[in-house]
Coordinates of C-alpha atoms in Angstrom, one line a residue:
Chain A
X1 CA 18.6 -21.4 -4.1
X2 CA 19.4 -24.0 -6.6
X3 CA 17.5 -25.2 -9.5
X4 CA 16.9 -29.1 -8.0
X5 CA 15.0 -26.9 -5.3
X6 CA 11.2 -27.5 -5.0
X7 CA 10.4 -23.9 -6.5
X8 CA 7.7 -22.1 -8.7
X9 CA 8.1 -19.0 -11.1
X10 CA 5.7 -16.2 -10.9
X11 CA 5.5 -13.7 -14.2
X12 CA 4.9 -10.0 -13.0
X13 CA 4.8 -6.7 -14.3
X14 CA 5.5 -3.5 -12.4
X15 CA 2.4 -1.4 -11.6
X16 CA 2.3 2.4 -11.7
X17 CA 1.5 2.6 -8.0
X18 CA 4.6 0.6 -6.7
X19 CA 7.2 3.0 -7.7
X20 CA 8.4 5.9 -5.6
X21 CA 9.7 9.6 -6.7
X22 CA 13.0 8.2 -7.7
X23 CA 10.8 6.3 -10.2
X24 CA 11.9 3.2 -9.0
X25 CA 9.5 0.2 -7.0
X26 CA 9.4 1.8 -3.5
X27 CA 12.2 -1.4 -1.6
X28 CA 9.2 -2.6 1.1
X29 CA 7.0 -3.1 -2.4
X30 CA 8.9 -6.1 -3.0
X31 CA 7.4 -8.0 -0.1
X32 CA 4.5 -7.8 -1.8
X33 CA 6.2 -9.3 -4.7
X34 CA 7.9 -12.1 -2.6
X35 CA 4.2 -12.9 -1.0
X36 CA 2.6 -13.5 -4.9
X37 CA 5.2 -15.8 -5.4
X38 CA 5.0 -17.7 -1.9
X39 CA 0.8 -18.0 -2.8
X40 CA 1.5 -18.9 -6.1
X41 CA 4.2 -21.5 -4.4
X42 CA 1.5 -22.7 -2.4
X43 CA -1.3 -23.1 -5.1
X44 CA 1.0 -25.0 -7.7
X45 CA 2.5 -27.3 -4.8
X46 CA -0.8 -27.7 -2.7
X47 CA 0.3 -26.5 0.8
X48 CA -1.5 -22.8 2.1
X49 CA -2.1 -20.5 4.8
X50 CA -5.5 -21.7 4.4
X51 CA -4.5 -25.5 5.4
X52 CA -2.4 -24.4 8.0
X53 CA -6.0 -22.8 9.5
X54 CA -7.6 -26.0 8.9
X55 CA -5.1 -27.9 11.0
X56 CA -5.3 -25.3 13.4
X57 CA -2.4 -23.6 12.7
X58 CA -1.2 -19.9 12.5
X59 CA 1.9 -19.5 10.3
X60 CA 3.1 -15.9 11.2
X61 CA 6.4 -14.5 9.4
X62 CA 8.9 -13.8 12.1
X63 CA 11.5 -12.8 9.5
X64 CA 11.6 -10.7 6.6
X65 CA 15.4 -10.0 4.2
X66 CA 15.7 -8.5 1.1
X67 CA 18.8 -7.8 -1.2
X68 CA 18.9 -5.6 -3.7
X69 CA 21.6 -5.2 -6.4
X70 CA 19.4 -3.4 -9.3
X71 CA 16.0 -1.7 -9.1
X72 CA 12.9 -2.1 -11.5
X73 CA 11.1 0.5 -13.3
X74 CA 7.4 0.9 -14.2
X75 CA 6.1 -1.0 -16.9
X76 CA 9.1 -3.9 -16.2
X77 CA 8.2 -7.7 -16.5
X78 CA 9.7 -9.8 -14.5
X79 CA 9.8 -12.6 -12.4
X80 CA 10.1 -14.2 -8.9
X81 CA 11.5 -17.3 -8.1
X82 CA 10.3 -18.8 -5.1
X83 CA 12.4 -21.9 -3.4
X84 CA 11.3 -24.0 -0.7
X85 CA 14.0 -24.8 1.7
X86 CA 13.6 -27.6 2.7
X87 CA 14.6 -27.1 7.0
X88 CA 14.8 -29.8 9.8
X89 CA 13.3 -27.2 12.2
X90 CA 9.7 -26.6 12.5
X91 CA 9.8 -23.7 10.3
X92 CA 8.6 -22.9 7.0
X93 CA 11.7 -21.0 5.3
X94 CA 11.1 -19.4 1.3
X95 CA 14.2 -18.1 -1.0
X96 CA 13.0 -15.7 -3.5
X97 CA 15.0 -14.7 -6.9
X98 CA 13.7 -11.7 -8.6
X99 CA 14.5 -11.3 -12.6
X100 CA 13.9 -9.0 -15.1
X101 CA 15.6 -9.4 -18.6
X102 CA 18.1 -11.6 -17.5
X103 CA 19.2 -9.5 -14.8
X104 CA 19.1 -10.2 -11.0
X105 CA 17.2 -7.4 -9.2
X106 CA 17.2 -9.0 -5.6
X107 CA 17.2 -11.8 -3.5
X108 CA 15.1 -12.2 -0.6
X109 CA 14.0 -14.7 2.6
X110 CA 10.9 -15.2 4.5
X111 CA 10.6 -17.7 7.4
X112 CA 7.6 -18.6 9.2
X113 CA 7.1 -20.7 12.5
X114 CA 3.5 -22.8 13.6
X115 CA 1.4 -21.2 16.5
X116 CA -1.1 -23.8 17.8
X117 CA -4.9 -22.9 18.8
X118 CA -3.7 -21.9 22.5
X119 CA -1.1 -18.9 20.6
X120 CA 1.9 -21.5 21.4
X121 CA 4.8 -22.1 19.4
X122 CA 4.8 -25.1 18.0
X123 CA 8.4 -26.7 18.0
X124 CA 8.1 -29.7 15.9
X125 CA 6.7 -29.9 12.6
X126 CA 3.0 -30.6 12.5
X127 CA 1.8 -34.0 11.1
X128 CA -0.3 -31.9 7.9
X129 CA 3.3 -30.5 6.9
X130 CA 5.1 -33.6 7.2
X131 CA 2.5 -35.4 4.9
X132 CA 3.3 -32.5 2.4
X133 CA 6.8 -33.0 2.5
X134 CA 6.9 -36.7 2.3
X135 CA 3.9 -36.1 -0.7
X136 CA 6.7 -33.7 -2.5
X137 CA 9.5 -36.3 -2.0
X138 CA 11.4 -33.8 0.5
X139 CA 11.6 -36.4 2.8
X140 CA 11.1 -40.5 3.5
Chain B
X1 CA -19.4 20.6 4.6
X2 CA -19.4 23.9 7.0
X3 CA -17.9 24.8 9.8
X4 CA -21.1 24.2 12.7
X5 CA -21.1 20.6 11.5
X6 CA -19.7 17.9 13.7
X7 CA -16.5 17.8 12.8
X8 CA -12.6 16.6 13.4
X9 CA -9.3 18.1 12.5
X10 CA -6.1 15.7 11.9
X11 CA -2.8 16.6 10.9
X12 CA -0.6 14.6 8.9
X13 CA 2.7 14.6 6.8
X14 CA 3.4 13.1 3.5
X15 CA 5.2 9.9 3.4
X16 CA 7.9 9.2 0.9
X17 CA 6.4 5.8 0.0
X18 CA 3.0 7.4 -0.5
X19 CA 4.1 9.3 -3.7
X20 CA 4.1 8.1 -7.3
X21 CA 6.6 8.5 -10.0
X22 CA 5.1 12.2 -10.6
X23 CA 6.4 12.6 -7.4
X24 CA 3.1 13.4 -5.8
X25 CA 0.6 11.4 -3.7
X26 CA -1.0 8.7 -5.5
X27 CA -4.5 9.2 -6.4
X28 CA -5.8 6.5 -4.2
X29 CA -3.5 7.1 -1.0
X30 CA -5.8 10.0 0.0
X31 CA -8.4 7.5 0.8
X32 CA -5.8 6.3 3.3
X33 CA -6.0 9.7 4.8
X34 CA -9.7 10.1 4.7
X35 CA -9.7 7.2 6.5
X36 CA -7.1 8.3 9.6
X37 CA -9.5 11.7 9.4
X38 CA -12.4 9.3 10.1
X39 CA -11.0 6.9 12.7
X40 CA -9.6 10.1 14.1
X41 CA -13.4 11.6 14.1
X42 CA -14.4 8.1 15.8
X43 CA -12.2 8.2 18.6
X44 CA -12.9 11.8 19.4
X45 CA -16.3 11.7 19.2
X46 CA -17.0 8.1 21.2
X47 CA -18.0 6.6 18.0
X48 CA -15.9 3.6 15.7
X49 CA -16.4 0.8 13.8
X50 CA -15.9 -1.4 16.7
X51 CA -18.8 0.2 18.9
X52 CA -21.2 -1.7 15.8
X53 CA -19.3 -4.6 15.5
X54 CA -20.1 -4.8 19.6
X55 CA -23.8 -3.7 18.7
X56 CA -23.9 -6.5 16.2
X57 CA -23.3 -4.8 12.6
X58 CA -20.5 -4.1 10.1
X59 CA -20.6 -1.2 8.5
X60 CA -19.2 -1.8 5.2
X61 CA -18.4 1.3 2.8
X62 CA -20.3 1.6 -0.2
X63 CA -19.2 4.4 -1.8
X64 CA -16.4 6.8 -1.7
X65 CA -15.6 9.7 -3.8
X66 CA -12.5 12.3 -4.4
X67 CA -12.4 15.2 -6.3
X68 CA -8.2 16.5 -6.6
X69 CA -7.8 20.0 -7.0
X70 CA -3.7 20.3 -6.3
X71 CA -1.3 17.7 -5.9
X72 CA 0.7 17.1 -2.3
X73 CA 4.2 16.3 -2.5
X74 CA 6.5 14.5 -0.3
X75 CA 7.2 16.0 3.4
X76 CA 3.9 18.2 3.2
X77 CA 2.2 19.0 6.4
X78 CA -1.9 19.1 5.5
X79 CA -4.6 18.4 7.6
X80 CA -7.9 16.4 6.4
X81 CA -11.1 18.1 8.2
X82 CA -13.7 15.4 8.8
X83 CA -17.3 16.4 8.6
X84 CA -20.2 14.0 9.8
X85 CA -23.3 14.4 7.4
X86 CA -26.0 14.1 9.4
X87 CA -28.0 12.0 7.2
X88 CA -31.9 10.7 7.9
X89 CA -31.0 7.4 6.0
X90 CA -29.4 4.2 8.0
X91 CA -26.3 5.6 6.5
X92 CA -22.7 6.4 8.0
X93 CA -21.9 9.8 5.3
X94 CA -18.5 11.0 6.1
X95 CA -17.3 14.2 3.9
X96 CA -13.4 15.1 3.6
X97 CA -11.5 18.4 3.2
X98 CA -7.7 18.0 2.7
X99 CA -6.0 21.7 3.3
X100 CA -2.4 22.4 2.8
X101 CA -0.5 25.4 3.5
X102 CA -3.9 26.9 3.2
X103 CA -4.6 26.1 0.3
X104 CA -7.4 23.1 -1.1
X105 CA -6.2 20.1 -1.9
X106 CA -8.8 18.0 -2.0
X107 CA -12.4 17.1 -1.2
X108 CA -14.0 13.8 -0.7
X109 CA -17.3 11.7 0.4
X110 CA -17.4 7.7 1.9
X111 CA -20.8 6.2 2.2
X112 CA -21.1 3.0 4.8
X113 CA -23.9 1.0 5.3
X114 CA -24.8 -1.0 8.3
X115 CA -25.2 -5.1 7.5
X116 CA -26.8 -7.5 10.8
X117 CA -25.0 -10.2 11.5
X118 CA -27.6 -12.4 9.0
X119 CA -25.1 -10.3 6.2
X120 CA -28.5 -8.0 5.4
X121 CA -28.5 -4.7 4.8
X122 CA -30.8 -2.6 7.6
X123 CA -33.1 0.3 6.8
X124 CA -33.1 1.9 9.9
X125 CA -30.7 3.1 12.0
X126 CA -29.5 0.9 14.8
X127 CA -30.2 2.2 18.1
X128 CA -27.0 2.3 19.2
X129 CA -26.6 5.0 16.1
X130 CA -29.3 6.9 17.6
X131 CA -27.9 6.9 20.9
X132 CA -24.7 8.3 19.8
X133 CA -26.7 11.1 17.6
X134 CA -28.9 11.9 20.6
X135 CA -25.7 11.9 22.5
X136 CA -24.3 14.9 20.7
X137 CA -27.0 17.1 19.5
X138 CA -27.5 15.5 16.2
X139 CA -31.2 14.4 16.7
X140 CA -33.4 15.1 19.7
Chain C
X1 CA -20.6 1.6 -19.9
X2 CA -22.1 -0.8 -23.0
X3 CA -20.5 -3.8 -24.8
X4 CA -19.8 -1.5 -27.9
X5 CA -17.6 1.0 -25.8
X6 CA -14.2 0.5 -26.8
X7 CA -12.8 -1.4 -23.4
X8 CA -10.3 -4.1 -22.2
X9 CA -10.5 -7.0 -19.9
X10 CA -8.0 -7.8 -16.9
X11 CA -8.4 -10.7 -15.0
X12 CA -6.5 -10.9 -11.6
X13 CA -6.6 -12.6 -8.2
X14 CA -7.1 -10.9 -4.7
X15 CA -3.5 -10.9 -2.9
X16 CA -3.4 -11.7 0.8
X17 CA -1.7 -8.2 1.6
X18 CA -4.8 -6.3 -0.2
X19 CA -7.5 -7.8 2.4
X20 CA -8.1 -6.1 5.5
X21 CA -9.0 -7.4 9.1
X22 CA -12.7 -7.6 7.5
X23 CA -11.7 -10.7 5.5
X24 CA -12.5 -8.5 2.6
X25 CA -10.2 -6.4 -0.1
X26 CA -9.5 -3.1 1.5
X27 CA -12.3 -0.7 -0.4
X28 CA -9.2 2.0 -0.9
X29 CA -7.5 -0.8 -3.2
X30 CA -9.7 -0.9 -6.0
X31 CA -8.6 2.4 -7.1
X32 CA -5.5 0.0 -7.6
X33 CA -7.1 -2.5 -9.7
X34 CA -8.3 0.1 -11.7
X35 CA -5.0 1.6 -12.6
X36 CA -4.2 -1.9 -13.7
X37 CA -7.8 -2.3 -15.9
X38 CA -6.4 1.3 -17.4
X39 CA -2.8 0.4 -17.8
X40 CA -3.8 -3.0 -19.7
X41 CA -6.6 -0.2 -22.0
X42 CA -3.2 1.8 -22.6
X43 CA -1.2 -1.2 -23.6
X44 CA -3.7 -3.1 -25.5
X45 CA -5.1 -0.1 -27.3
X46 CA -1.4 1.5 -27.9
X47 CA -1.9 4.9 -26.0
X48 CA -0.6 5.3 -22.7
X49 CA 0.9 8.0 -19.9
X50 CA 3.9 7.8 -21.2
X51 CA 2.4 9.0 -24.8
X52 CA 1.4 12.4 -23.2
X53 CA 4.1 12.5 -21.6
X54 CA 6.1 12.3 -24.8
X55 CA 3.9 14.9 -26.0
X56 CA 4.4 17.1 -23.6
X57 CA 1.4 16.2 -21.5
X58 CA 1.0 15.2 -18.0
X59 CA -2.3 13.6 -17.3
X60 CA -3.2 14.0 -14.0
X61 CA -6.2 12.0 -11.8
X62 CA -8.8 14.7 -10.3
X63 CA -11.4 12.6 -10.0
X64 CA -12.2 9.1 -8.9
X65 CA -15.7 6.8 -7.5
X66 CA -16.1 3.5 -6.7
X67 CA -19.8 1.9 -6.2
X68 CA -19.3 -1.2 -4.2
X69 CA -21.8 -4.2 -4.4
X70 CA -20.2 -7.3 -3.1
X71 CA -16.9 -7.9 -1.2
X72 CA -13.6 -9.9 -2.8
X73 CA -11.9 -12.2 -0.3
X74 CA -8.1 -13.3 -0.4
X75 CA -7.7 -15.6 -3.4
X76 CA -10.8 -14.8 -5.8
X77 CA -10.4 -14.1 -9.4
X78 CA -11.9 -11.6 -10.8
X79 CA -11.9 -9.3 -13.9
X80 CA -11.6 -5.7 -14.5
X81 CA -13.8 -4.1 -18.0
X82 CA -12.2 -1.0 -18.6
X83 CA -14.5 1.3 -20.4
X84 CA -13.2 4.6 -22.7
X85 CA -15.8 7.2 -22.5
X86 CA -15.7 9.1 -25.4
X87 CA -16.1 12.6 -24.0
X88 CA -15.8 15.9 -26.3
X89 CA -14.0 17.9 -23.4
X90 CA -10.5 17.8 -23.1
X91 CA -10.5 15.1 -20.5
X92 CA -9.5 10.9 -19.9
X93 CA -12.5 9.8 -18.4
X94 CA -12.7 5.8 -17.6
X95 CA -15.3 3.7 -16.3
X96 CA -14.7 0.1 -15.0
X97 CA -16.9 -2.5 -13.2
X98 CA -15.0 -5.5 -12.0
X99 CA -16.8 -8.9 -12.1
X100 CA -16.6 -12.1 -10.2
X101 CA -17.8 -15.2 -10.6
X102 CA -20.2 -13.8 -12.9
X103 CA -21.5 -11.0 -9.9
X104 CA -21.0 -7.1 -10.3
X105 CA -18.7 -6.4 -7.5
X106 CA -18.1 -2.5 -8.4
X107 CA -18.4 -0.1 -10.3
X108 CA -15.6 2.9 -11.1
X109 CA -14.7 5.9 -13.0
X110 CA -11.5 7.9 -13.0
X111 CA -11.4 11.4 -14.4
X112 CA -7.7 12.8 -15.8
X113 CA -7.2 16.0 -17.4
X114 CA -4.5 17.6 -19.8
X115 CA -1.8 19.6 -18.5
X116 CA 1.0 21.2 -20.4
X117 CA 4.4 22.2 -20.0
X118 CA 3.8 25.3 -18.3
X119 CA 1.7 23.2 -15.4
X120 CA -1.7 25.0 -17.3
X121 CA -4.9 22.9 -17.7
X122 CA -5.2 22.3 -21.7
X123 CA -8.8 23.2 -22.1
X124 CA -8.9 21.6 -25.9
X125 CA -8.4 18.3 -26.5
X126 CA -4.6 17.6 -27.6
X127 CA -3.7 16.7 -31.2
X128 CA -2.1 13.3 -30.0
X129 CA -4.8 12.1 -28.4
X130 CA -7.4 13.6 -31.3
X131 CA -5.1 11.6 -33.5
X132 CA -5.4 8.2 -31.6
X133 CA -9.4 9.2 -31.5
X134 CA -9.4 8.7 -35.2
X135 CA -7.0 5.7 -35.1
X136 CA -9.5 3.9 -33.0
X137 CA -12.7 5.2 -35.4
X138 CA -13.9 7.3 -32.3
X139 CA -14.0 10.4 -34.3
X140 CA -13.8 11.3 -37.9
Chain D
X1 CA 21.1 -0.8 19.5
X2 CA 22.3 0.7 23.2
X3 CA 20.7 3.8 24.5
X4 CA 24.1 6.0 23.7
X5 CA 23.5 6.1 20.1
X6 CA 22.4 8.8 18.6
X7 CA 18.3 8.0 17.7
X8 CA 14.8 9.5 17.2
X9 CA 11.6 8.3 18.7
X10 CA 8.7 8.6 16.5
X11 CA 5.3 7.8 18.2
X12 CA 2.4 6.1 15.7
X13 CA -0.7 4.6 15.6
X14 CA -2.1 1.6 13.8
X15 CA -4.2 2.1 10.8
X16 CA -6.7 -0.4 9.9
X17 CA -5.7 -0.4 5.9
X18 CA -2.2 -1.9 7.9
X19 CA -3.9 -4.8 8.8
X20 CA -4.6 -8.0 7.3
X21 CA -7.1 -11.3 7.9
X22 CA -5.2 -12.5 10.8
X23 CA -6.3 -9.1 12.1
X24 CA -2.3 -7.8 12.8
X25 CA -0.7 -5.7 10.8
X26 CA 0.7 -7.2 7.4
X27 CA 4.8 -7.9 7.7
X28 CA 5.5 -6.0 4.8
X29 CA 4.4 -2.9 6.5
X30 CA 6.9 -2.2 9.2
X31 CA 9.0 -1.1 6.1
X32 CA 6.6 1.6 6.1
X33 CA 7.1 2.3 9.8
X34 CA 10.6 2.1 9.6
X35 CA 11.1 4.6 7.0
X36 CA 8.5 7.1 8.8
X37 CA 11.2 6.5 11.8
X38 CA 14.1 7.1 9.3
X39 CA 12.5 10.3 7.7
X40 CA 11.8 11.5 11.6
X41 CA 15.4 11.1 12.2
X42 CA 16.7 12.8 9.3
X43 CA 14.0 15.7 10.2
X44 CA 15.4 15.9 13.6
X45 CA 19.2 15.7 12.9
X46 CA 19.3 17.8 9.9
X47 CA 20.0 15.1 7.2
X48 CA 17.9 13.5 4.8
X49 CA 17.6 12.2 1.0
X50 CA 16.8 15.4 0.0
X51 CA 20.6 16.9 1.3
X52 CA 22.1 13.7 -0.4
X53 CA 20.0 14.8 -3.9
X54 CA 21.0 18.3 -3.5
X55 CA 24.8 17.8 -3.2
X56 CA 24.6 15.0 -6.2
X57 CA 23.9 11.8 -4.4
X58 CA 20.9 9.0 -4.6
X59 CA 21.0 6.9 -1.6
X60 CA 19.2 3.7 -2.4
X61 CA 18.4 1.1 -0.2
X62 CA 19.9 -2.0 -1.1
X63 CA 19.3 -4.3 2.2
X64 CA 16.2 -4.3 4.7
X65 CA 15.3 -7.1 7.5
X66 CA 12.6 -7.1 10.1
X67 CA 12.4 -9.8 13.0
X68 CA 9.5 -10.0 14.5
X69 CA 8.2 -11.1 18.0
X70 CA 5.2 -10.1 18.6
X71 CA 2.3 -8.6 16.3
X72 CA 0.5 -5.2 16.3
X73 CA -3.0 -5.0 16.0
X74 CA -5.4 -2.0 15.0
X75 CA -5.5 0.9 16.9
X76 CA -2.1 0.0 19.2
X77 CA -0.1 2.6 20.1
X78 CA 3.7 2.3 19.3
X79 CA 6.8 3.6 19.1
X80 CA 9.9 3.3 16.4
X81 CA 13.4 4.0 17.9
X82 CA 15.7 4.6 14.6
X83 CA 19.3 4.2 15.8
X84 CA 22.1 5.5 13.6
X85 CA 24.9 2.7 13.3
X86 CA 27.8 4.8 12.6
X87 CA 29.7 2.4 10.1
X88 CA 33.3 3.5 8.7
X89 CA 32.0 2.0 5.0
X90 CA 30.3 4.5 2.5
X91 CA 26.9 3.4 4.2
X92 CA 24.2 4.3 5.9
X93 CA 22.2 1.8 8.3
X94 CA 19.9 2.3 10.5
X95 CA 18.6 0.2 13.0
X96 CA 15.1 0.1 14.1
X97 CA 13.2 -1.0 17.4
X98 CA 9.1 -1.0 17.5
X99 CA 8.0 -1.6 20.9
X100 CA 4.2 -0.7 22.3
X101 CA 3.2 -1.2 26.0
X102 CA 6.5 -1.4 26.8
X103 CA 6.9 -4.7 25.2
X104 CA 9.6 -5.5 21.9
X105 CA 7.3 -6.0 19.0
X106 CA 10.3 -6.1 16.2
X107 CA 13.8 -5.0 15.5
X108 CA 15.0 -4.1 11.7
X109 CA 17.6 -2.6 9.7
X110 CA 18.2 -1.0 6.7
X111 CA 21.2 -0.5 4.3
X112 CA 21.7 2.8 2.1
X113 CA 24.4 3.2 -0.3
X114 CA 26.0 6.2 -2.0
X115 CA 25.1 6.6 -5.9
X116 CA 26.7 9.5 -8.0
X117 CA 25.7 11.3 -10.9
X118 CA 27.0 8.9 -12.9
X119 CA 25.1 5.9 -11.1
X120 CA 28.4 4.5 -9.8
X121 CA 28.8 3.2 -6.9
X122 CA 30.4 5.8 -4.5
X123 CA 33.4 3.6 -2.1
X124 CA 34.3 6.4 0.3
X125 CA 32.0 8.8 2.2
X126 CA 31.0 11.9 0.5
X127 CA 32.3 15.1 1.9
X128 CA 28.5 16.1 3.1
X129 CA 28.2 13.3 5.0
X130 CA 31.1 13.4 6.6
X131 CA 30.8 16.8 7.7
X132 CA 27.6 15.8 8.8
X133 CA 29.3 13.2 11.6
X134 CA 31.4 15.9 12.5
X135 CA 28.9 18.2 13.6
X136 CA 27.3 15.3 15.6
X137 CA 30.2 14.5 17.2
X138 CA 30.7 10.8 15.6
X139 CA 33.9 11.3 14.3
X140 CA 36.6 14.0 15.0

């Protein structure tokens, strides 16, 4: 995670029903957080789940992480940070930065492979994604 | 609801990550458990949403209601009682009892409504519906 | 619910995580974006949970309905009207009706009570909230 | 992860509010399954958040990572095996296993830390918790 990283920033605020008896967002809630940032990724940048399905392609998560070093409260703004990494292997691998007022809540990763129509893992990276990347200057 | 209805019986324990900063359920989890009492219902009684999907129909919900008369808390055994309304109307009416330590917790109502697969609502009850209903005693 | 009622409008997007294997938003999570049409009331129209609380008030949900009309899908926007109803008993009763694309998806109401510090149910209204009433010209 | 660890085995069954458009369950909830596996083994081996709470301690999580391998689907059966790791460090991880039909659906873990009154960080074991290992036999 670096700022010359292809990246978006999401503004959020903490809702009432994400936080847990220790009045603090419940820690699996921030996938939720990490998945608004990845959409809102793919909508500012122009690559989705939804052209993956086009190009007949499933892009499942095989991996989940999160870090947390503070927690957020109800009512908190804050934002996520969402970097593409930009990977050699046919894998589609998001950093995430969550901060609110300054402070670093938790850091986070999500990677994602390609299944073709016949449920196969795909293990080179398919032509629609390697248009995107040359389209965002990741690569020649 | 009473007790020579078609009914099921499903016990269930609060989860930690259900409960809001007042640390009791959230208002809108018990639809969660409404609908394990009705799947549970389904699978006991040879009835689910897949059977109409097979038959041709979604059954979409329409309406749901829940009136809360104590709050559950975290690690709470209850059980939600799941009465079948036996309805005249091409309807699916599902009514809830939530009982804890035998005490009330909560009452509740879903509606569905069965949609062909042209996406339009149907009047009458699908045959397959009326199969089931003949099935146990519900019509003759 | 009528243009006059005192209200506030949310706009929002369906998240991937809030659709089920229908396609369509999970019917359980509107209660959710009504919390959020409510939170925004409370913000925008300076009264909020954490007022009662403050006052020595918890406000507690014990009732809620949802009509539905049409179905969200991942990605729409839409927008929440959160409606006060100006009720004489000593309740918080809301009405909502989320909109999209200019179509009625649903319509809502939540019903929250007063209780005080000795877990009673306040049967007259509160002073605080008679106060913010007048504030907002709802009373005299 | 090996069979002499100390562990719980909690059986569950896929709800359909778990599951998203690509008709598996959304990533973001084995979290939730996880932590009904965590609270089964505390309920089973006589420690939980609650003892930590009681004798002055909050235990937040503050790392969590899921890899998966194969999806769930509505209505599978499965299992979560919740292995203890017994670290030396003033932490408590866990290590999770889901499999159904005897095949490996994902493996996770989770990182607790030791918080006292005070909201420091807490670098050796609390007394509880290590008379807790005692009586299990995982330290002398």
């Amino acid at each position: 995670m670096n700022d010359q990283d292809l990246k978006s920033v999401t503004k959020l605020k903490v809702r009432f029903h994400e936080c847990d008896p220790l009045q603090i967002v419940w820690h699996g809630n921030y996938f939720k957080y990490f998945e608004e940032g990845r959409e809102d990724f793919s909508r500012r940048h122009g690559i989705s789940y939804l052209d993956a399905k086009k190009n007949g392609f499933a892009t499942p998560i095989v991996k989940t992480e999160c870090e947390h070093k503070l927690p957020l409260e109800y009512g908190d703004d804050f934002q996520v940070e969402t970097f593409f990494v930009n990977s050699e292997a046919a894998k589609i691998i998001f950093q995430y930065r969550i901060i609110s007022s300054g402070k670093l809540i938790c850091t986070g990763q999500t990677v994602q492979v390609f299944i073709d129509k016949n449920s196969e893992l795909v293990l080179n990276n398919p032509l629609f994604f390697l248009d995107w990347k040359k389209k965002m200057g990741l690569i020649k």
